[in-house]
PDB file of C-alpha atoms in Angstrom:
ATOM      1  CA  UNK A  40      -7.096 -16.015  35.313  1.00 57.00           C
ATOM      2  CA  UNK A  41     -10.311 -15.953  33.464  1.00 93.00           C
ATOM      3  CA  UNK A  42     -10.357 -13.193  30.847  1.00 95.00           C
ATOM      4  CA  UNK A  43     -12.233 -10.033  32.560  1.00 97.00           C
ATOM      5  CA  UNK A  44     -10.492  -9.910  35.279  1.00 97.00           C
ATOM      6  CA  UNK A  45      -7.166  -9.954  34.451  1.00 97.00           C
ATOM      7  CA  UNK A  46      -7.659  -7.470  31.556  1.00 98.00           C
ATOM      8  CA  UNK A  47      -9.542  -5.317  34.960  1.00 98.00           C
ATOM      9  CA  UNK A  48      -6.884  -5.998  37.095  1.00 98.00           C
ATOM     10  CA  UNK A  49      -4.179  -4.913  34.287  1.00 98.00           C
ATOM     11  CA  UNK A  50      -6.102  -1.456  33.273  1.00 98.00           C
ATOM     12  CA  UNK A  51      -7.110  -0.563  36.990  1.00 98.00           C
ATOM     13  CA  UNK A  52     -10.959  -1.375  35.973  1.00 98.00           C
ATOM     14  CA  UNK A  53     -13.345  -2.079  38.890  1.00 97.00           C
ATOM     15  CA  UNK A  54     -16.818  -0.984  37.711  1.00 96.00           C
ATOM     16  CA  UNK A  55     -19.761  -2.642  36.674  1.00 97.00           C
ATOM     17  CA  UNK A  56     -19.361  -5.862  34.362  1.00 97.00           C
ATOM     18  CA  UNK A  57     -22.085  -4.499  32.247  1.00 97.00           C
ATOM     19  CA  UNK A  58     -22.679  -3.310  28.303  1.00 98.00           C
ATOM     20  CA  UNK A  59     -23.894   0.117  29.027  1.00 98.00           C
ATOM     21  CA  UNK A  60     -21.569   3.588  27.151  1.00 98.00           C
ATOM     22  CA  UNK A  61     -20.575   4.569  30.866  1.00 98.00           C
ATOM     23  CA  UNK A  62     -18.813   0.717  31.067  1.00 98.00           C
ATOM     24  CA  UNK A  63     -17.494   1.676  27.452  1.00 98.00           C
ATOM     25  CA  UNK A  64     -16.062   4.536  28.434  1.00 98.00           C
ATOM     26  CA  UNK A  65     -14.767   4.061  31.194  1.00 98.00           C
ATOM     27  CA  UNK A  66     -12.484   0.868  29.472  1.00 98.00           C
ATOM     28  CA  UNK A  67     -11.314   3.268  26.226  1.00 97.00           C
ATOM     29  CA  UNK A  68     -10.213   6.286  28.568  1.00 97.00           C
ATOM     30  CA  UNK A  69      -8.268   3.429  31.098  1.00 98.00           C
ATOM     31  CA  UNK A  70      -6.184   1.193  28.127  1.00 98.00           C
ATOM     32  CA  UNK A  71      -4.438   3.461  26.400  1.00 98.00           C
ATOM     33  CA  UNK A  72      -3.191   4.982  29.758  1.00 98.00           C
ATOM     34  CA  UNK A  73      -1.986   1.026  30.988  1.00 98.00           C
ATOM     35  CA  UNK A  74      -1.342  -0.905  28.241  1.00 98.00           C
ATOM     36  CA  UNK A  75       1.144   1.359  26.451  1.00 98.00           C
ATOM     37  CA  UNK A  76       1.165   1.032  21.746  1.00 98.00           C
ATOM     38  CA  UNK A  77       4.434  -0.513  21.147  1.00 98.00           C
ATOM     39  CA  UNK A  78       6.200  -2.168  17.888  1.00 98.00           C
ATOM     40  CA  UNK A  79       9.274  -3.201  19.511  1.00 98.00           C
ATOM     41  CA  UNK A  80       8.872  -6.830  18.545  1.00 98.00           C
ATOM     42  CA  UNK A  81       8.762  -5.964  14.793  1.00 98.00           C
ATOM     43  CA  UNK A  82      12.236  -3.640  15.437  1.00 98.00           C
ATOM     44  CA  UNK A  83      13.917  -6.956  17.172  1.00 98.00           C
ATOM     45  CA  UNK A  84      12.727  -9.886  13.847  1.00 97.00           C
ATOM     46  CA  UNK A  85      10.189 -11.118  15.877  1.00 97.00           C
ATOM     47  CA  UNK A  86       6.992 -12.500  14.697  1.00 96.00           C
ATOM     48  CA  UNK A  87       3.473 -10.246  15.631  1.00 97.00           C
ATOM     49  CA  UNK A  88       0.618 -13.077  16.740  1.00 97.00           C
ATOM     50  CA  UNK A  89      -2.606 -12.464  16.756  1.00 97.00           C
ATOM     51  CA  UNK A  90      -3.529 -15.398  18.656  1.00 97.00           C
ATOM     52  CA  UNK A  91      -6.002 -14.665  21.686  1.00 97.00           C
ATOM     53  CA  UNK A  92      -3.969 -16.563  24.044  1.00 97.00           C
ATOM     54  CA  UNK A  93      -0.323 -14.973  22.650  1.00 98.00           C
ATOM     55  CA  UNK A  94      -1.765 -11.594  22.622  1.00 98.00           C
ATOM     56  CA  UNK A  95      -2.722 -12.422  26.894  1.00 98.00           C
ATOM     57  CA  UNK A  96       0.363 -13.495  27.519  1.00 98.00           C
ATOM     58  CA  UNK A  97       2.463 -10.522  26.078  1.00 98.00           C
ATOM     59  CA  UNK A  98       0.351  -7.699  26.895  1.00 98.00           C
ATOM     60  CA  UNK A  99      -1.751  -9.073  30.064  1.00 98.00           C
ATOM     61  CA  UNK A 100       1.065 -11.207  32.197  1.00 97.00           C
ATOM     62  CA  UNK A 101       3.927  -9.551  30.820  1.00 98.00           C
ATOM     63  CA  UNK A 102       3.382  -6.549  30.765  1.00 98.00           C
ATOM     64  CA  UNK A 103       3.669  -5.786  27.635  1.00 98.00           C
ATOM     65  CA  UNK A 104       2.426  -3.026  24.765  1.00 98.00           C
ATOM     66  CA  UNK A 105       1.739  -4.075  21.202  1.00 98.00           C
ATOM     67  CA  UNK A 106      -0.169  -2.299  17.666  1.00 97.00           C
ATOM     68  CA  UNK A 107      -3.679  -2.096  16.891  1.00 97.00           C
ATOM     69  CA  UNK A 108      -4.203  -5.826  15.800  1.00 98.00           C
ATOM     70  CA  UNK A 109      -2.905  -6.591  19.120  1.00 98.00           C
ATOM     71  CA  UNK A 110      -4.895  -3.496  20.712  1.00 98.00           C
ATOM     72  CA  UNK A 111      -7.611  -3.751  19.503  1.00 98.00           C
ATOM     73  CA  UNK A 112      -9.183  -7.647  19.235  1.00 98.00           C
ATOM     74  CA  UNK A 113      -7.881  -7.442  22.785  1.00 98.00           C
ATOM     75  CA  UNK A 114     -10.556  -4.909  23.448  1.00 98.00           C
ATOM     76  CA  UNK A 115     -12.478  -6.730  20.841  1.00 98.00           C
ATOM     77  CA  UNK A 116     -12.647  -9.848  22.631  1.00 98.00           C
ATOM     78  CA  UNK A 117     -13.596  -8.461  26.567  1.00 98.00           C
ATOM     79  CA  UNK A 118     -15.459  -5.973  24.773  1.00 98.00           C
ATOM     80  CA  UNK A 119     -17.361  -9.078  23.525  1.00 98.00           C
ATOM     81  CA  UNK A 120     -17.502 -11.475  26.736  1.00 97.00           C
ATOM     82  CA  UNK A 121     -19.293  -8.268  28.446  1.00 97.00           C
ATOM     83  CA  UNK A 122     -21.513  -9.121  26.046  1.00 97.00           C
ATOM     84  CA  UNK A 123     -21.334  -5.848  23.872  1.00 98.00           C
ATOM     85  CA  UNK A 124     -22.282  -5.865  20.188  1.00 98.00           C
ATOM     86  CA  UNK A 125     -19.094  -5.742  18.098  1.00 98.00           C
ATOM     87  CA  UNK A 126     -18.091  -5.525  14.406  1.00 98.00           C
ATOM     88  CA  UNK A 127     -14.045  -5.553  13.390  1.00 98.00           C
ATOM     89  CA  UNK A 128     -13.420  -2.602  10.721  1.00 98.00           C
ATOM     90  CA  UNK A 129     -10.304  -1.473   8.982  1.00 97.00           C
ATOM     91  CA  UNK A 130      -9.111   1.783   7.651  1.00 96.00           C
ATOM     92  CA  UNK A 131      -6.706   3.429   6.557  1.00 95.00           C
ATOM     93  CA  UNK A 132      -4.205   5.385   7.913  1.00 94.00           C
ATOM     94  CA  UNK A 133      -3.579   9.187   6.912  1.00 89.00           C
ATOM     95  CA  UNK A 134      -2.118  10.167  10.431  1.00 85.00           C
ATOM     96  CA  UNK A 135       0.953  12.679  10.157  1.00 76.00           C
ATOM     97  CA  UNK A 136       1.018  11.898   6.013  1.00 77.00           C
ATOM     98  CA  UNK A 137       1.104  13.764   3.031  1.00 71.00           C
ATOM     99  CA  UNK A 138      -0.618  12.910  -0.812  1.00 74.00           C
ATOM    100  CA  UNK A 139       1.220   9.968  -0.449  1.00 71.00           C
ATOM    101  CA  UNK A 140      -1.097   8.396   2.507  1.00 67.00           C
ATOM    102  CA  UNK A 141      -4.205   8.298  -0.726  1.00 73.00           C
ATOM    103  CA  UNK A 142      -2.750   5.242  -1.579  1.00 74.00           C
ATOM    104  CA  UNK A 143      -1.571   2.694   1.022  1.00 81.00           C
ATOM    105  CA  UNK A 144      -3.123   0.047   1.815  1.00 89.00           C
ATOM    106  CA  UNK A 145      -5.602  -0.242   4.611  1.00 92.00           C
ATOM    107  CA  UNK A 146      -3.125  -1.558   7.720  1.00 94.00           C
ATOM    108  CA  UNK A 147      -5.564  -0.160  10.593  1.00 96.00           C
ATOM    109  CA  UNK A 148      -7.726  -2.704  13.096  1.00 98.00           C
ATOM    110  CA  UNK A 149     -10.484  -0.262  14.656  1.00 98.00           C
ATOM    111  CA  UNK A 150     -14.254  -1.288  15.878  1.00 98.00           C
ATOM    112  CA  UNK A 151     -17.387  -0.335  15.174  1.00 97.00           C
ATOM    113  CA  UNK A 152     -19.352  -0.762  19.122  1.00 98.00           C
ATOM    114  CA  UNK A 153     -23.849  -0.662  18.917  1.00 98.00           C
ATOM    115  CA  UNK A 154     -25.516   0.743  21.915  1.00 98.00           C
ATOM    116  CA  UNK A 155     -28.829   0.488  22.689  1.00 96.00           C
ATOM    117  CA  UNK A 156     -29.169   0.993  18.409  1.00 96.00           C
ATOM    118  CA  UNK A 157     -26.531   3.386  18.416  1.00 97.00           C
ATOM    119  CA  UNK A 158     -23.021   2.195  16.753  1.00 97.00           C
ATOM    120  CA  UNK A 159     -19.622   3.456  18.571  1.00 98.00           C
ATOM    121  CA  UNK A 160     -16.022   3.818  17.204  1.00 98.00           C
ATOM    122  CA  UNK A 161     -13.587   2.830  18.790  1.00 98.00           C
ATOM    123  CA  UNK A 162     -10.190   1.640  18.950  1.00 98.00           C
ATOM    124  CA  UNK A 163      -8.051   1.605  21.647  1.00 98.00           C
ATOM    125  CA  UNK A 164      -4.995   1.345  19.138  1.00 97.00           C
ATOM    126  CA  UNK A 165      -4.264   4.224  17.550  1.00 96.00           C
ATOM    127  CA  UNK A 166      -1.069   5.370  19.368  1.00 91.00           C
ATOM    128  CA  UNK A 167      -0.230   8.856  20.380  1.00 91.00           C
ATOM    129  CA  UNK A 168      -3.135  10.111  19.306  1.00 94.00           C
ATOM    130  CA  UNK A 169      -5.277   6.895  20.554  1.00 97.00           C
ATOM    131  CA  UNK A 170      -9.429   7.648  20.939  1.00 97.00           C
ATOM    132  CA  UNK A 171      -9.721   8.099  24.526  1.00 97.00           C
ATOM    133  CA  UNK A 172     -13.919   7.632  24.906  1.00 97.00           C
ATOM    134  CA  UNK A 173     -15.717   6.251  21.548  1.00 98.00           C
ATOM    135  CA  UNK A 174     -17.808   8.195  19.323  1.00 97.00           C
ATOM    136  CA  UNK A 175     -20.352   8.349  16.800  1.00 97.00           C
ATOM    137  CA  UNK A 176     -19.891   6.777  13.979  1.00 94.00           C
ATOM    138  CA  UNK A 177     -23.733   8.371  12.506  1.00 93.00           C
ATOM    139  CA  UNK A 178     -22.593  12.444  13.722  1.00 95.00           C
ATOM    140  CA  UNK A 179     -20.835  14.620  11.690  1.00 96.00           C
ATOM    141  CA  UNK A 180     -20.370  17.356  14.469  1.00 97.00           C
ATOM    142  CA  UNK A 181     -17.534  18.193  16.620  1.00 97.00           C
ATOM    143  CA  UNK A 182     -17.336  15.629  18.746  1.00 98.00           C
ATOM    144  CA  UNK A 183     -14.712  16.040  21.727  1.00 95.00           C
ATOM    145  CA  UNK A 184     -12.972  12.903  23.969  1.00 95.00           C
ATOM    146  CA  UNK A 185     -10.763  13.157  26.973  1.00 93.00           C
ATOM    147  CA  UNK A 186      -8.158  14.658  24.700  1.00 92.00           C
ATOM    148  CA  UNK A 187      -9.185  15.844  21.340  1.00 92.00           C
ATOM    149  CA  UNK A 188     -12.003  17.608  19.579  1.00 95.00           C
ATOM    150  CA  UNK A 189     -12.793  14.519  16.236  1.00 97.00           C
ATOM    151  CA  UNK A 190     -15.121  14.075  14.048  1.00 97.00           C
ATOM    152  CA  UNK A 191     -16.813  11.659  11.597  1.00 97.00           C
ATOM    153  CA  UNK A 192     -16.777  12.506   8.063  1.00 95.00           C
ATOM    154  CA  UNK A 193     -18.569  10.541   4.909  1.00 95.00           C
ATOM    155  CA  UNK A 194     -16.310  10.147   2.258  1.00 93.00           C
ATOM    156  CA  UNK A 195     -18.519   7.642  -0.456  1.00 92.00           C
ATOM    157  CA  UNK A 196     -18.784   4.868   1.408  1.00 92.00           C
ATOM    158  CA  UNK A 197     -16.457   5.049   3.418  1.00 95.00           C
ATOM    159  CA  UNK A 198     -15.746   7.275   7.161  1.00 96.00           C
ATOM    160  CA  UNK A 199     -12.723   9.762   7.673  1.00 97.00           C
ATOM    161  CA  UNK A 200     -12.157  10.884  11.162  1.00 97.00           C
ATOM    162  CA  UNK A 201      -9.870  14.306  12.038  1.00 97.00           C
ATOM    163  CA  UNK A 202      -8.229  15.266  15.499  1.00 95.00           C
ATOM    164  CA  UNK A 203      -8.389  18.749  16.206  1.00 94.00           C
ATOM    165  CA  UNK A 204      -4.958  19.981  16.663  1.00 89.00           C
ATOM    166  CA  UNK A 205      -4.527  23.908  18.153  1.00 87.00           C
ATOM    167  CA  UNK A 206      -6.468  25.469  15.240  1.00 90.00           C
ATOM    168  CA  UNK A 207      -6.628  22.937  12.504  1.00 92.00           C
ATOM    169  CA  UNK A 208      -8.454  19.739  11.601  1.00 95.00           C
ATOM    170  CA  UNK A 209      -5.496  16.786  10.564  1.00 94.00           C
ATOM    171  CA  UNK A 210      -6.710  13.049   8.726  1.00 94.00           C
ATOM    172  CA  UNK A 211      -6.980  10.275  11.136  1.00 96.00           C
ATOM    173  CA  UNK A 212      -7.311   7.073   8.675  1.00 96.00           C
ATOM    174  CA  UNK A 213      -9.918   6.730   6.583  1.00 96.00           C
ATOM    175  CA  UNK A 214     -12.868   3.606   8.308  1.00 97.00           C
ATOM    176  CA  UNK A 215     -14.791   1.204   4.963  1.00 95.00           C
ATOM    177  CA  UNK A 216     -17.743  -0.049   6.953  1.00 90.00           C
ATOM    178  CA  UNK A 217     -17.286  -3.570   5.924  1.00 90.00           C
ATOM    179  CA  UNK A 218     -16.824  -6.354   9.039  1.00 91.00           C
ATOM    180  CA  UNK A 219     -12.966  -7.776   8.382  1.00 93.00           C
ATOM    181  CA  UNK A 220     -13.042 -11.896   8.343  1.00 91.00           C
ATOM    182  CA  UNK A 221      -9.480 -12.957  10.636  1.00 92.00           C
ATOM    183  CA  UNK A 222      -7.410 -13.054   7.761  1.00 92.00           C
ATOM    184  CA  UNK A 223      -7.845  -9.878   6.778  1.00 93.00           C
ATOM    185  CA  UNK A 224      -6.109  -8.660   9.909  1.00 96.00           C
ATOM    186  CA  UNK A 225      -4.011 -11.564   9.644  1.00 95.00           C
ATOM    187  CA  UNK A 226      -2.830 -10.228   6.144  1.00 95.00           C
ATOM    188  CA  UNK A 227      -2.331  -6.524   7.367  1.00 95.00           C
ATOM    189  CA  UNK A 228      -0.060  -7.815  10.524  1.00 97.00           C
ATOM    190  CA  UNK A 229       2.566  -9.421   8.403  1.00 96.00           C
ATOM    191  CA  UNK A 230       2.631  -6.176   5.634  1.00 95.00           C
ATOM    192  CA  UNK A 231       3.392  -4.074   8.558  1.00 96.00           C
ATOM    193  CA  UNK A 232       5.396  -6.314  10.727  1.00 96.00           C
ATOM    194  CA  UNK A 233       7.257  -7.287   7.673  1.00 96.00           C
ATOM    195  CA  UNK A 234       7.060  -5.548   4.619  1.00 94.00           C
ATOM    196  CA  UNK A 235      10.764  -3.701   4.294  1.00 94.00           C
ATOM    197  CA  UNK A 236       8.501  -0.276   3.519  1.00 91.00           C
ATOM    198  CA  UNK A 237       6.890  -0.657   6.733  1.00 93.00           C
ATOM    199  CA  UNK A 238       7.589   2.691   9.505  1.00 91.00           C
ATOM    200  CA  UNK A 239       7.977  -0.111  12.011  1.00 96.00           C
ATOM    201  CA  UNK A 240      10.753  -2.339  10.261  1.00 96.00           C
ATOM    202  CA  UNK A 241      12.981   0.888  10.736  1.00 95.00           C
ATOM    203  CA  UNK A 242      11.300   3.296  14.175  1.00 96.00           C
ATOM    204  CA  UNK A 243      11.458   2.823  17.382  1.00 98.00           C
ATOM    205  CA  UNK A 244       7.489   4.429  17.298  1.00 98.00           C
ATOM    206  CA  UNK A 245       6.327   4.471  20.971  1.00 98.00           C
ATOM    207  CA  UNK A 246       2.511   5.706  22.196  1.00 98.00           C
ATOM    208  CA  UNK A 247       0.297   5.948  25.853  1.00 98.00           C
ATOM    209  CA  UNK A 248      -2.242   8.293  26.946  1.00 97.00           C
ATOM    210  CA  UNK A 249      -3.237   9.421  30.294  1.00 96.00           C
ATOM    211  CA  UNK A 250      -5.262  11.647  31.335  1.00 94.00           C
ATOM    212  CA  UNK A 251      -3.000  13.946  31.901  1.00 93.00           C
ATOM    213  CA  UNK A 252      -0.826  14.196  28.855  1.00 95.00           C
ATOM    214  CA  UNK A 253      -0.501  12.523  25.468  1.00 97.00           C
ATOM    215  CA  UNK A 254       2.958  11.197  26.094  1.00 97.00           C
ATOM    216  CA  UNK A 255       4.680  10.409  22.034  1.00 97.00           C
ATOM    217  CA  UNK A 256       8.235   8.716  22.046  1.00 98.00           C
ATOM    218  CA  UNK A 257       9.039   8.242  17.775  1.00 97.00           C
ATOM    219  CA  UNK A 258      12.494   7.189  17.083  1.00 97.00           C
ATOM    220  CA  UNK A 259      15.010  10.142  19.675  1.00 98.00           C
ATOM    221  CA  UNK A 260      12.443  12.028  20.389  1.00 97.00           C
ATOM    222  CA  UNK A 261       9.709  12.194  23.169  1.00 98.00           C
ATOM    223  CA  UNK A 262       6.918  14.342  22.817  1.00 97.00           C
ATOM    224  CA  UNK A 263       4.507  14.798  25.454  1.00 96.00           C
ATOM    225  CA  UNK A 264       0.955  16.606  24.951  1.00 92.00           C
ATOM    226  CA  UNK A 265      -0.932  18.135  27.964  1.00 89.00           C
ATOM    227  CA  UNK A 266      -4.639  18.528  28.237  1.00 80.00           C
ATOM    228  CA  UNK A 267      -4.834  22.061  29.366  1.00 78.00           C
ATOM    229  CA  UNK A 268      -2.300  22.427  25.800  1.00 75.00           C
ATOM    230  CA  UNK A 269       1.244  22.892  26.835  1.00 80.00           C
ATOM    231  CA  UNK A 270       3.045  20.406  25.549  1.00 87.00           C
ATOM    232  CA  UNK A 271       7.535  19.902  25.642  1.00 93.00           C
ATOM    233  CA  UNK A 272       9.605  18.493  23.087  1.00 95.00           C
ATOM    234  CA  UNK A 273      13.221  16.579  23.749  1.00 95.00           C
ATOM    235  CA  UNK A 274      15.665  14.217  22.200  1.00 97.00           C
ATOM    236  CA  UNK A 275      17.102  11.394  24.374  1.00 98.00           C
ATOM    237  CA  UNK A 276      20.297   9.232  23.848  1.00 98.00           C
ATOM    238  CA  UNK A 277      21.144   5.880  24.917  1.00 98.00           C
ATOM    239  CA  UNK A 278      19.722   5.460  28.909  1.00 98.00           C
ATOM    240  CA  UNK A 279      17.214   8.470  28.348  1.00 98.00           C
ATOM    241  CA  UNK A 280      15.358   6.403  26.287  1.00 98.00           C
ATOM    242  CA  UNK A 281      15.804   2.879  28.445  1.00 98.00           C
ATOM    243  CA  UNK A 282      14.365   4.932  31.279  1.00 98.00           C
ATOM    244  CA  UNK A 283      11.460   6.540  29.404  1.00 98.00           C
ATOM    245  CA  UNK A 284      10.382   2.970  27.764  1.00 98.00           C
ATOM    246  CA  UNK A 285      10.434   2.257  32.043  1.00 98.00           C
ATOM    247  CA  UNK A 286       9.396   4.972  33.495  1.00 98.00           C
ATOM    248  CA  UNK A 287       6.868   7.003  31.044  1.00 98.00           C
ATOM    249  CA  UNK A 288       5.064   4.348  28.731  1.00 98.00           C
ATOM    250  CA  UNK A 289       5.441   1.498  31.776  1.00 98.00           C
ATOM    251  CA  UNK A 290       7.364  -0.882  29.424  1.00 98.00           C
ATOM    252  CA  UNK A 291       9.123  -4.503  31.399  1.00 98.00           C
ATOM    253  CA  UNK A 292      12.486  -3.493  29.250  1.00 98.00           C
ATOM    254  CA  UNK A 293      14.830  -6.350  28.679  1.00 97.00           C
ATOM    255  CA  UNK A 294      18.358  -6.304  27.801  1.00 97.00           C
ATOM    256  CA  UNK A 295      17.972  -7.905  24.361  1.00 97.00           C
ATOM    257  CA  UNK A 296      16.173  -4.204  23.291  1.00 98.00           C
ATOM    258  CA  UNK A 297      19.365  -2.125  23.582  1.00 98.00           C
ATOM    259  CA  UNK A 298      20.639  -2.652  20.137  1.00 97.00           C
ATOM    260  CA  UNK A 299      16.789  -0.872  19.232  1.00 98.00           C
ATOM    261  CA  UNK A 300      17.285   1.874  21.960  1.00 98.00           C
ATOM    262  CA  UNK A 301      20.867   2.314  20.763  1.00 98.00           C
ATOM    263  CA  UNK A 302      19.479   2.831  17.378  1.00 97.00           C
ATOM    264  CA  UNK A 303      16.420   4.692  17.944  1.00 97.00           C
ATOM    265  CA  UNK A 304      19.049   7.242  20.046  1.00 97.00           C
ATOM    266  CA  UNK A 305      21.394   7.522  17.272  1.00 96.00           C
ATOM    267  CA  UNK A 306      18.900   8.823  14.398  1.00 94.00           C
ATOM    268  CA  UNK A 307      19.134  11.624  12.373  1.00 91.00           C
ATOM    269  CA  UNK A 308      16.663  14.156  11.379  1.00 87.00           C
ATOM    270  CA  UNK A 309      17.246  14.284   7.345  1.00 75.00           C
ATOM    271  CA  UNK A 310      13.457  15.630   7.826  1.00 58.00           C
ATOM    272  CA  UNK A 311      11.503  19.222   8.872  1.00 47.00           C
ATOM    273  CA  UNK A 312       9.989  17.933  12.529  1.00 42.00           C
ATOM    274  CA  UNK A 313       6.667  18.379  13.569  1.00 41.00           C
TER     275      UNK A 313
END
């Protein structure tokens, strides 16, 4: 099946296939609801392959999710096939981290999409705080999305994305302006999936953002942030994690995932629970 047909079927998009802002907004809202964020292959010591055929086989044909390099490389190819002008960028993650985040490498893929001469930040691969609408790169005022309000602030020649949670603006990531080459992502993907201190090597991390709520699983902790501001958090057993992966995150749970699930269920939280 041709990429656009297969992708639109996967996310449930039936609208026009024209490179307009309305199309971009519709795709960016549907994608994170249909294709969850996950890096289970890393926990299974399987390579994360970025070749288009491998990404399509996993995220589209197999009904799996993926992390940023898989998600946004797929989104980039879809947008280009629709006729959008797309530039791939890289960012340094600051989300839910302390001062040590300032020294992290750049390991997050995002996209800059130009529509009618205006640059938009697009990202369908950032887990529990993924953008569910494109936001203007060249505005500093707060911008609403179907979920949180976001803002972009220039920092030198880079741009800091922040999200408003409650009364607090929290840093999400710092975007570098220069377009990336494929090799930049190959290196960042290798680091994220193989470096011993990469959190993807240790933690079960799954997320899905629907119009009604954000769902996030970190180890054995399931957090739900609803669009109306209500939220809940609970800790799951191994059987409950397996059920959540299938029913909340819509993943095709395989028998060989069970050791990963049991390790997550046994996690002991020795840091403050946020």
